[in-house]
PDB file of C-alpha atoms in Angstrom:
ATOM      1  CA  MET A 225      -4.861   2.975 -14.760  1.00 79.00           C
ATOM      2  CA  ARG A 226      -1.867   0.815 -13.589  1.00 84.00           C
ATOM      3  CA  GLU A 227      -1.829  -0.719 -10.094  1.00 88.00           C
ATOM      4  CA  ALA A 228       0.709  -3.027  -8.865  1.00 88.00           C
ATOM      5  CA  LYS A 229       2.063  -4.617  -5.668  1.00 91.00           C
ATOM      6  CA  PHE A 230       5.211  -6.366  -5.012  1.00 88.00           C
ATOM      7  CA  MET A 231       7.743  -7.458  -2.440  1.00 92.00           C
ATOM      8  CA  PRO A 232      10.321  -5.173  -0.761  1.00 93.00           C
ATOM      9  CA  PRO A 233      13.995  -5.801  -0.940  1.00 91.00           C
ATOM     10  CA  GLU A 234      15.048  -8.502   1.338  1.00 91.00           C
ATOM     11  CA  ASN A 235      16.997  -6.241   3.741  1.00 89.00           C
ATOM     12  CA  LEU A 236      13.831  -4.108   4.138  1.00 91.00           C
ATOM     13  CA  GLN A 237      11.412  -6.862   4.747  1.00 90.00           C
ATOM     14  CA  PRO A 238      11.526  -6.605   8.731  1.00 87.00           C
ATOM     15  CA  TYR A 239      10.119  -3.094   8.357  1.00 90.00           C
ATOM     16  CA  VAL A 240       8.328  -2.906   5.134  1.00 94.00           C
ATOM     17  CA  ASN A 241       5.275  -5.199   4.303  1.00 94.00           C
ATOM     18  CA  THR A 242       4.682  -4.597   0.618  1.00 95.00           C
ATOM     19  CA  ILE A 243       5.177  -1.877  -1.957  1.00 96.00           C
ATOM     20  CA  MET A 244       2.504  -0.369  -3.955  1.00 95.00           C
ATOM     21  CA  VAL A 245       2.378   1.684  -7.221  1.00 95.00           C
ATOM     22  CA  MET A 246      -0.442   3.320  -8.871  1.00 94.00           C
ATOM     23  CA  GLU A 247      -0.583   5.691 -11.927  1.00 93.00           C
ATOM     24  CA  THR A 248      -3.112   7.111 -14.450  1.00 93.00           C
ATOM     25  CA  ASN A 249      -2.714   9.448 -17.349  1.00 92.00           C
ATOM     26  CA  ASP A 250      -6.381  10.228 -17.694  1.00 91.00           C
ATOM     27  CA  LEU A 251      -6.686  14.173 -17.867  1.00 90.00           C
ATOM     28  CA  ASN A 252     -10.339  13.901 -16.580  1.00 91.00           C
ATOM     29  CA  SER A 253      -9.848  11.305 -13.891  1.00 92.00           C
ATOM     30  CA  HIS A 254     -10.902  11.873 -10.300  1.00 95.00           C
ATOM     31  CA  THR A 255      -9.477   9.228  -8.020  1.00 93.00           C
ATOM     32  CA  ASN A 256     -10.695   8.772  -4.523  1.00 92.00           C
ATOM     33  CA  ILE A 257      -8.488   5.969  -2.605  1.00 91.00           C
ATOM     34  CA  PRO A 258     -10.199   4.732   0.676  1.00 90.00           C
ATOM     35  CA  LEU A 259      -7.695   4.413   3.597  1.00 90.00           C
ATOM     36  CA  TYR A 260      -9.567   1.595   5.401  1.00 91.00           C
ATOM     37  CA  ALA A 261      -8.134   0.409   8.720  1.00 91.00           C
ATOM     38  CA  ASP A 262      -5.555  -2.260   8.039  1.00 93.00           C
ATOM     39  CA  GLY A 263      -2.974  -1.930  10.769  1.00 92.00           C
ATOM     40  CA  TYR A 264      -0.178  -0.528   8.617  1.00 93.00           C
ATOM     41  CA  PRO A 265       1.305   2.990   8.350  1.00 94.00           C
ATOM     42  CA  GLY A 266       3.158   3.904   5.141  1.00 94.00           C
ATOM     43  CA  ILE A 267       5.517   6.357   3.543  1.00 96.00           C
ATOM     44  CA  MET A 268       4.110   7.818   0.118  1.00 97.00           C
ATOM     45  CA  TYR A 269       5.531   9.830  -2.732  1.00 97.00           C
ATOM     46  CA  TYR A 270       3.295  11.226  -5.353  1.00 97.00           C
ATOM     47  CA  THR A 271       3.155  13.589  -8.285  1.00 96.00           C
ATOM     48  CA  SER A 272      -0.068  15.487  -9.361  1.00 96.00           C
ATOM     49  CA  GLU A 273      -0.542  18.963 -10.776  1.00 93.00           C
ATOM     50  CA  ASN A 274      -3.572  19.351  -8.632  1.00 94.00           C
ATOM     51  CA  GLY A 275      -2.217  17.814  -5.453  1.00 95.00           C
ATOM     52  CA  CYS A 276      -3.438  15.066  -3.103  1.00 96.00           C
ATOM     53  CA  TYR A 277      -6.060  15.829  -0.323  1.00 97.00           C
ATOM     54  CA  LEU A 278      -6.789  13.841   2.702  1.00 96.00           C
ATOM     55  CA  LEU A 279     -10.634  13.761   3.182  1.00 95.00           C
ATOM     56  CA  PRO A 280     -12.771  14.518   5.058  1.00 94.00           C
ATOM     57  CA  LYS A 281     -10.424  17.076   6.381  1.00 94.00           C
ATOM     58  CA  ASN A 282      -9.670  18.416   2.832  1.00 96.00           C
ATOM     59  CA  LYS A 283      -5.890  18.688   3.922  1.00 96.00           C
ATOM     60  CA  LYS A 284      -3.461  19.119   1.031  1.00 96.00           C
ATOM     61  CA  LEU A 285      -0.621  16.778   1.523  1.00 97.00           C
ATOM     62  CA  SER A 286       3.118  17.212   0.967  1.00 96.00           C
ATOM     63  CA  GLU A 287       4.638  15.359  -1.902  1.00 97.00           C
ATOM     64  CA  LEU A 288       6.477  13.012   0.434  1.00 97.00           C
ATOM     65  CA  PHE A 289       4.607  12.002   3.792  1.00 96.00           C
ATOM     66  CA  LEU A 290       4.004   9.377   6.317  1.00 94.00           C
ATOM     67  CA  TYR A 291       0.464   8.202   7.134  1.00 94.00           C
ATOM     68  CA  GLY A 292      -0.488   6.513  10.215  1.00 92.00           C
ATOM     69  CA  GLN A 293      -3.040   4.067  11.631  1.00 92.00           C
ATOM     70  CA  THR A 294      -6.442   4.489  10.161  1.00 92.00           C
ATOM     71  CA  ILE A 295      -9.304   4.200  12.699  1.00 92.00           C
ATOM     72  CA  ASN A 296     -12.098   6.313  11.156  1.00 91.00           C
ATOM     73  CA  PRO A 297     -12.797   6.260   7.427  1.00 89.00           C
ATOM     74  CA  VAL A 298     -10.597   8.579   5.645  1.00 92.00           C
ATOM     75  CA  SER A 299      -9.471   8.753   1.936  1.00 94.00           C
ATOM     76  CA  LEU A 300      -6.979  10.270  -0.592  1.00 95.00           C
ATOM     77  CA  ASP A 301      -8.523  12.470  -3.255  1.00 96.00           C
ATOM     78  CA  ILE A 302      -6.627  13.220  -6.582  1.00 97.00           C
ATOM     79  CA  LYS A 303      -8.016  15.029  -9.673  1.00 95.00           C
ATOM     80  CA  GLY A 304      -6.222  14.511 -12.949  1.00 96.00           C
ATOM     81  CA  PRO A 305      -3.107  12.457 -13.819  1.00 95.00           C
ATOM     82  CA  PHE A 306      -1.054  11.221 -10.996  1.00 96.00           C
ATOM     83  CA  LYS A 307       1.734   8.639  -9.966  1.00 95.00           C
ATOM     84  CA  PHE A 308       2.466   7.399  -6.530  1.00 96.00           C
ATOM     85  CA  VAL A 309       4.607   4.840  -4.629  1.00 96.00           C
ATOM     86  CA  VAL A 310       3.740   3.536  -1.091  1.00 96.00           C
ATOM     87  CA  LEU A 311       5.969   1.574   1.205  1.00 96.00           C
ATOM     88  CA  GLN A 312       3.683   0.108   3.654  1.00 95.00           C
ATOM     89  CA  LEU A 313       5.404  -0.211   6.973  1.00 94.00           C
ATOM     90  CA  TYR A 314       4.911  -2.651   9.640  1.00 92.00           C
ATOM     91  CA  PRO A 315       2.986  -1.029  12.788  1.00 91.00           C
ATOM     92  CA  PHE A 316       6.129  -0.422  14.857  1.00 87.00           C
ATOM     93  CA  ALA A 317       8.094   1.262  11.959  1.00 85.00           C
ATOM     94  CA  SER A 318       6.793   5.020  12.317  1.00 84.00           C
ATOM     95  CA  GLN A 319       7.998   5.029  15.847  1.00 85.00           C
ATOM     96  CA  TYR A 320      11.177   3.060  15.315  1.00 84.00           C
ATOM     97  CA  LEU A 321      12.453   4.411  12.099  1.00 84.00           C
ATOM     98  CA  LEU A 322      11.128   7.950  12.170  1.00 85.00           C
ATOM     99  CA  ASP A 323      10.760   8.751  15.825  1.00 84.00           C
ATOM    100  CA  VAL A 324       7.322   9.995  15.066  1.00 87.00           C
ATOM    101  CA  ASN A 325       4.684   9.721  17.850  1.00 88.00           C
ATOM    102  CA  PRO A 326       2.343   7.115  16.300  1.00 90.00           C
ATOM    103  CA  ARG A 327      -0.799   8.313  18.462  1.00 89.00           C
ATOM    104  CA  GLU A 328      -0.566  11.776  16.753  1.00 90.00           C
ATOM    105  CA  LEU A 329      -0.599   9.905  13.342  1.00 90.00           C
ATOM    106  CA  ASN A 330      -3.912   8.139  13.903  1.00 92.00           C
ATOM    107  CA  ASP A 331      -6.025   9.193  10.757  1.00 92.00           C
ATOM    108  CA  GLU A 332      -3.452  11.703   9.925  1.00 93.00           C
ATOM    109  CA  CYS A 333      -0.480  12.339   7.670  1.00 94.00           C
ATOM    110  CA  TYR A 334       3.010  13.635   8.545  1.00 94.00           C
ATOM    111  CA  ASP A 335       5.126  15.865   6.253  1.00 96.00           C
ATOM    112  CA  LEU A 336       8.428  14.150   5.950  1.00 95.00           C
ATOM    113  CA  PHE A 337      10.145  17.364   5.175  1.00 95.00           C
ATOM    114  CA  GLN A 338       9.852  18.167   8.970  1.00 93.00           C
ATOM    115  CA  LEU A 339      12.481  15.461   9.836  1.00 90.00           C
ATOM    116  CA  ASP A 340      15.723  16.869  10.917  1.00 86.00           C
ATOM    117  CA  HIS A 341      17.907  13.859  11.188  1.00 84.00           C
ATOM    118  CA  ILE A 342      17.765  12.818   7.647  1.00 89.00           C
ATOM    119  CA  ASP A 343      18.417  14.969   4.445  1.00 93.00           C
ATOM    120  CA  ILE A 344      14.970  14.513   3.135  1.00 95.00           C
ATOM    121  CA  GLU A 345      15.475  17.290   0.316  1.00 96.00           C
ATOM    122  CA  THR A 346      18.097  15.339  -1.329  1.00 96.00           C
ATOM    123  CA  TYR A 347      15.841  12.267  -1.595  1.00 97.00           C
ATOM    124  CA  ALA A 348      13.124  14.541  -2.892  1.00 97.00           C
ATOM    125  CA  GLU A 349      15.326  16.033  -5.586  1.00 97.00           C
ATOM    126  CA  ARG A 350      16.123  12.637  -6.796  1.00 97.00           C
ATOM    127  CA  LEU A 351      12.570  11.646  -6.815  1.00 97.00           C
ATOM    128  CA  ARG A 352      11.587  14.799  -8.803  1.00 97.00           C
ATOM    129  CA  ALA A 353      14.380  14.029 -11.258  1.00 97.00           C
ATOM    130  CA  THR A 354      12.674  10.979 -12.670  1.00 95.00           C
ATOM    131  CA  GLU A 355       9.165   9.832 -13.653  1.00 92.00           C
ATOM    132  CA  VAL A 356      10.038   6.157 -13.666  1.00 92.00           C
ATOM    133  CA  LEU A 357       8.083   4.468 -10.771  1.00 91.00           C
ATOM    134  CA  GLU A 358      10.713   1.724 -10.471  1.00 91.00           C
ATOM    135  CA  GLU A 359      13.397   4.370  -9.824  1.00 95.00           C
ATOM    136  CA  TRP A 360      11.051   5.909  -7.316  1.00 95.00           C
ATOM    137  CA  VAL A 361      10.972   2.520  -5.526  1.00 94.00           C
ATOM    138  CA  ASP A 362      14.692   2.326  -5.513  1.00 95.00           C
ATOM    139  CA  ILE A 363      15.131   5.869  -4.112  1.00 96.00           C
ATOM    140  CA  LEU A 364      12.539   5.214  -1.179  1.00 96.00           C
ATOM    141  CA  SER A 365      14.079   2.094  -0.363  1.00 95.00           C
ATOM    142  CA  SER A 366      17.438   3.762  -0.010  1.00 96.00           C
ATOM    143  CA  LEU A 367      15.651   6.394   2.330  1.00 95.00           C
ATOM    144  CA  VAL A 368      14.475   3.468   4.489  1.00 92.00           C
ATOM    145  CA  LYS A 369      17.659   1.857   4.736  1.00 92.00           C
ATOM    146  CA  GLU A 370      19.383   5.082   5.838  1.00 92.00           C
ATOM    147  CA  LEU A 371      16.497   5.371   8.607  1.00 90.00           C
ATOM    148  CA  ILE A 372      17.192   1.712   9.669  1.00 86.00           C
ATOM    149  CA  ASN A 373      20.938   2.457   9.925  1.00 85.00           C
ATOM    150  CA  TYR A 374      20.374   5.791  11.740  1.00 83.00           C
ATOM    151  CA  ARG A 375      18.048   4.486  14.383  1.00 75.00           C
ATOM    152  CA  GLN A 376      19.686   1.107  14.768  1.00 68.00           C
ATOM    153  CA  VAL A 377      16.309  -0.542  15.041  1.00 64.00           C
ATOM    154  CA  PRO A 378      16.067  -3.498  17.517  1.00 66.00           C
ATOM    155  CA  LYS A 379      15.142  -6.917  15.733  1.00 64.00           C
ATOM    156  CA  ASP A 380      12.567  -9.447  17.080  1.00 58.00           C
ATOM    157  CA  ASP A 381      11.910  -7.553  20.372  1.00 84.00           C
ATOM    158  CA  GLN A 382       8.694  -8.343  22.301  1.00 89.00           C
ATOM    159  CA  LEU A 383       6.472  -5.842  20.613  1.00 89.00           C
ATOM    160  CA  GLN A 384       7.400  -7.109  17.210  1.00 89.00           C
ATOM    161  CA  LEU A 385       6.665 -10.670  18.352  1.00 92.00           C
ATOM    162  CA  ALA A 386       3.173  -9.641  19.682  1.00 94.00           C
ATOM    163  CA  ILE A 387       2.308  -7.835  16.494  1.00 94.00           C
ATOM    164  CA  ALA A 388       3.489 -10.804  14.484  1.00 92.00           C
ATOM    165  CA  LEU A 389       1.177 -13.142  16.427  1.00 95.00           C
ATOM    166  CA  ILE A 390      -1.900 -10.837  16.127  1.00 95.00           C
ATOM    167  CA  LEU A 391      -1.268 -10.700  12.290  1.00 94.00           C
ATOM    168  CA  LYS A 392      -0.696 -14.505  12.120  1.00 94.00           C
ATOM    169  CA  HIS A 393      -3.942 -15.109  13.844  1.00 95.00           C
ATOM    170  CA  GLN A 394      -5.974 -12.379  12.188  1.00 93.00           C
ATOM    171  CA  GLY A 395      -6.739 -10.556  15.310  1.00 94.00           C
ATOM    172  CA  GLN A 396      -8.442 -13.643  16.855  1.00 94.00           C
ATOM    173  CA  LEU A 397      -5.865 -14.625  19.515  1.00 94.00           C
ATOM    174  CA  PRO A 398      -6.871 -13.589  23.029  1.00 94.00           C
ATOM    175  CA  ILE A 399      -4.610 -10.636  24.063  1.00 95.00           C
ATOM    176  CA  LYS A 400      -3.905 -12.448  27.325  1.00 95.00           C
ATOM    177  CA  GLU A 401      -2.399 -15.322  25.460  1.00 95.00           C
ATOM    178  CA  ILE A 402      -0.256 -12.986  23.444  1.00 96.00           C
ATOM    179  CA  ARG A 403       0.921 -11.241  26.726  1.00 94.00           C
ATOM    180  CA  ASP A 404       1.844 -14.592  28.097  1.00 94.00           C
ATOM    181  CA  LYS A 405       3.853 -15.534  24.994  1.00 94.00           C
ATOM    182  CA  VAL A 406       5.951 -12.322  25.071  1.00 92.00           C
ATOM    183  CA  TYR A 407       6.375 -12.397  28.889  1.00 92.00           C
ATOM    184  CA  LEU A 408       4.956  -8.935  29.696  1.00 92.00           C
ATOM    185  CA  THR A 409       2.521  -7.889  32.364  1.00 93.00           C
ATOM    186  CA  GLU A 410      -0.736  -6.286  31.329  1.00 93.00           C
ATOM    187  CA  ARG A 411       0.259  -2.655  32.141  1.00 94.00           C
ATOM    188  CA  THR A 412       3.723  -2.868  30.479  1.00 93.00           C
ATOM    189  CA  PHE A 413       2.158  -4.608  27.281  1.00 94.00           C
ATOM    190  CA  GLU A 414      -0.451  -1.768  26.963  1.00 94.00           C
ATOM    191  CA  ARG A 415       2.052   0.993  27.524  1.00 93.00           C
ATOM    192  CA  LYS A 416       4.508  -0.356  25.013  1.00 90.00           C
ATOM    193  CA  PHE A 417       1.830  -0.975  22.522  1.00 93.00           C
ATOM    194  CA  ASN A 418       0.290   2.395  22.801  1.00 92.00           C
ATOM    195  CA  THR A 419       3.662   4.187  22.700  1.00 90.00           C
ATOM    196  CA  GLN A 420       5.056   2.384  19.603  1.00 90.00           C
ATOM    197  CA  VAL A 421       2.003   1.583  17.544  1.00 92.00           C
ATOM    198  CA  GLY A 422      -0.373   4.355  18.734  1.00 92.00           C
ATOM    199  CA  LEU A 423      -3.127   2.076  19.522  1.00 94.00           C
ATOM    200  CA  THR A 424      -4.084  -0.515  22.403  1.00 95.00           C
ATOM    201  CA  PRO A 425      -3.593  -4.170  21.677  1.00 95.00           C
ATOM    202  CA  LYS A 426      -7.344  -4.743  21.564  1.00 95.00           C
ATOM    203  CA  GLN A 427      -7.783  -1.784  19.167  1.00 95.00           C
ATOM    204  CA  PHE A 428      -4.988  -3.176  16.848  1.00 96.00           C
ATOM    205  CA  ALA A 429      -6.430  -6.699  17.024  1.00 96.00           C
ATOM    206  CA  LYS A 430      -9.879  -5.602  16.097  1.00 95.00           C
ATOM    207  CA  ILE A 431      -8.489  -3.629  13.197  1.00 95.00           C
ATOM    208  CA  ILE A 432      -6.705  -6.746  11.960  1.00 95.00           C
ATOM    209  CA  GLN A 433      -9.951  -8.980  12.417  1.00 94.00           C
ATOM    210  CA  PHE A 434     -11.737  -6.260  10.428  1.00 94.00           C
ATOM    211  CA  LYS A 435      -9.022  -6.323   7.734  1.00 92.00           C
ATOM    212  CA  SER A 436      -9.556 -10.179   7.406  1.00 91.00           C
ATOM    213  CA  SER A 437     -13.249  -9.791   6.942  1.00 89.00           C
ATOM    214  CA  LEU A 438     -12.779  -7.047   4.213  1.00 89.00           C
ATOM    215  CA  GLN A 439     -10.346  -9.469   2.377  1.00 87.00           C
ATOM    216  CA  GLN A 440     -12.815 -12.257   2.430  1.00 85.00           C
ATOM    217  CA  LEU A 441     -15.607  -9.976   1.220  1.00 84.00           C
ATOM    218  CA  THR A 442     -13.845  -8.451  -1.808  1.00 81.00           C
ATOM    219  CA  GLU A 443     -11.538 -11.477  -2.748  1.00 74.00           C
ATOM    220  CA  GLU A 444     -13.318 -14.675  -2.052  1.00 60.00           C
ATOM    221  CA  ASN A 445     -16.659 -16.133  -3.146  1.00 59.00           C
ATOM    222  CA  TYR A 446     -18.722 -16.230   0.086  1.00 61.00           C
ATOM    223  CA  GLY A 447     -22.499 -17.119  -0.285  1.00 60.00           C
ATOM    224  CA  GLN A 448     -23.478 -15.372   2.868  1.00 78.00           C
ATOM    225  CA  LEU A 449     -22.177 -12.671   5.264  1.00 80.00           C
ATOM    226  CA  LEU A 450     -22.692 -15.160   8.106  1.00 80.00           C
ATOM    227  CA  ASP A 451     -19.776 -17.274   6.780  1.00 82.00           C
ATOM    228  CA  ILE A 452     -17.506 -14.251   6.839  1.00 85.00           C
ATOM    229  CA  SER A 453     -18.723 -13.316  10.272  1.00 85.00           C
ATOM    230  CA  TYR A 454     -17.774 -16.794  11.709  1.00 83.00           C
ATOM    231  CA  ASP A 455     -14.664 -17.214   9.771  1.00 86.00           C
ATOM    232  CA  SER A 456     -13.247 -13.778  10.937  1.00 87.00           C
ATOM    233  CA  GLY A 457     -13.961 -14.484  14.694  1.00 86.00           C
ATOM    234  CA  PHE A 458     -17.098 -12.375  14.974  1.00 88.00           C
ATOM    235  CA  SER A 459     -19.558 -13.671  17.549  1.00 84.00           C
ATOM    236  CA  ASP A 460     -22.515 -13.103  15.167  1.00 85.00           C
ATOM    237  CA  GLN A 461     -23.560 -11.489  11.941  1.00 88.00           C
ATOM    238  CA  SER A 462     -24.859  -8.300  13.468  1.00 90.00           C
ATOM    239  CA  HIS A 463     -21.538  -7.899  15.423  1.00 90.00           C
ATOM    240  CA  PHE A 464     -19.630  -8.115  12.227  1.00 90.00           C
ATOM    241  CA  ILE A 465     -21.755  -5.629  10.384  1.00 91.00           C
ATOM    242  CA  ARG A 466     -21.381  -2.990  13.167  1.00 91.00           C
ATOM    243  CA  SER A 467     -17.725  -3.515  13.138  1.00 91.00           C
ATOM    244  CA  PHE A 468     -17.599  -3.235   9.349  1.00 92.00           C
ATOM    245  CA  LYS A 469     -19.579   0.028   9.323  1.00 92.00           C
ATOM    246  CA  LYS A 470     -17.328   1.437  12.081  1.00 93.00           C
ATOM    247  CA  TYR A 471     -14.191   1.214   9.995  1.00 93.00           C
ATOM    248  CA  THR A 472     -15.754   1.889   6.481  1.00 92.00           C
ATOM    249  CA  GLY A 473     -18.866   4.076   7.122  1.00 91.00           C
ATOM    250  CA  LYS A 474     -20.973   1.598   5.128  1.00 90.00           C
ATOM    251  CA  THR A 475     -22.567  -1.852   5.661  1.00 90.00           C
ATOM    252  CA  PRO A 476     -21.158  -4.837   3.885  1.00 88.00           C
ATOM    253  CA  SER A 477     -23.971  -4.815   1.375  1.00 85.00           C
ATOM    254  CA  GLU A 478     -23.526  -1.107   0.625  1.00 87.00           C
ATOM    255  CA  PHE A 479     -19.718  -1.642   0.232  1.00 86.00           C
ATOM    256  CA  LEU A 480     -20.218  -4.361  -2.181  1.00 82.00           C
ATOM    257  CA  GLN A 481     -22.640  -2.279  -4.210  1.00 80.00           C
ATOM    258  CA  GLU A 482     -20.005   0.313  -4.668  1.00 76.00           C
ATOM    259  CA  VAL A 483     -17.166  -1.981  -5.605  1.00 68.00           C
ATOM    260  CA  HIS A 484     -19.034  -4.136  -8.062  1.00 61.00           C
TER     261      HIS A 484
END
């Protein structure tokens, strides 16, 4: 199996966080890809003779779709050989670029062929005409560029600044402090965040806090869960374990047993 991540082109970086590719030629493979809460929606194109299903809903997905914020544990399930490319978007991008209500996207996927202001079929035909992942990246990058030009997305607005602060401080900066920095009242801040991200600021911050703890658990050599709990800003280890189980359906110990 091949997996890779790389930076998007510079002109897409305000909207696209990273680009991911994955493929396998194993005829007998059965791949389940958890979509744990990480704060980022994404655009995905894939090929698979047996399709790609969103679990636990067992929903067959379009070959080109947008996935939203993940709150409850969901996963992508693919049997047999497949290839896919994901453009991981910043949290505001699904509403800004696609005019799709992000609240309806929570734990869900949106068929991009439903868009009527962009000629999606032409992009799909170009994608189907090649099996080269790098060419898929170029085609999807062109799609995002067209969306940016069409929507005339504002740059560095208050919401984008607030999101950047939450990401920078890994969800640990108090929401009131963020509101003060972006000069918004509590009511206006909540409304803007909910409309453009699909979550409350507090929900989003907790997801980013969880994401930080998940990265530490899988990428760093911590001796005890207590270290991760405090480094990630949880009040105690039991609070960390409850939060972790909420987003993954597993305790940290159960999660580590599965990935090792």
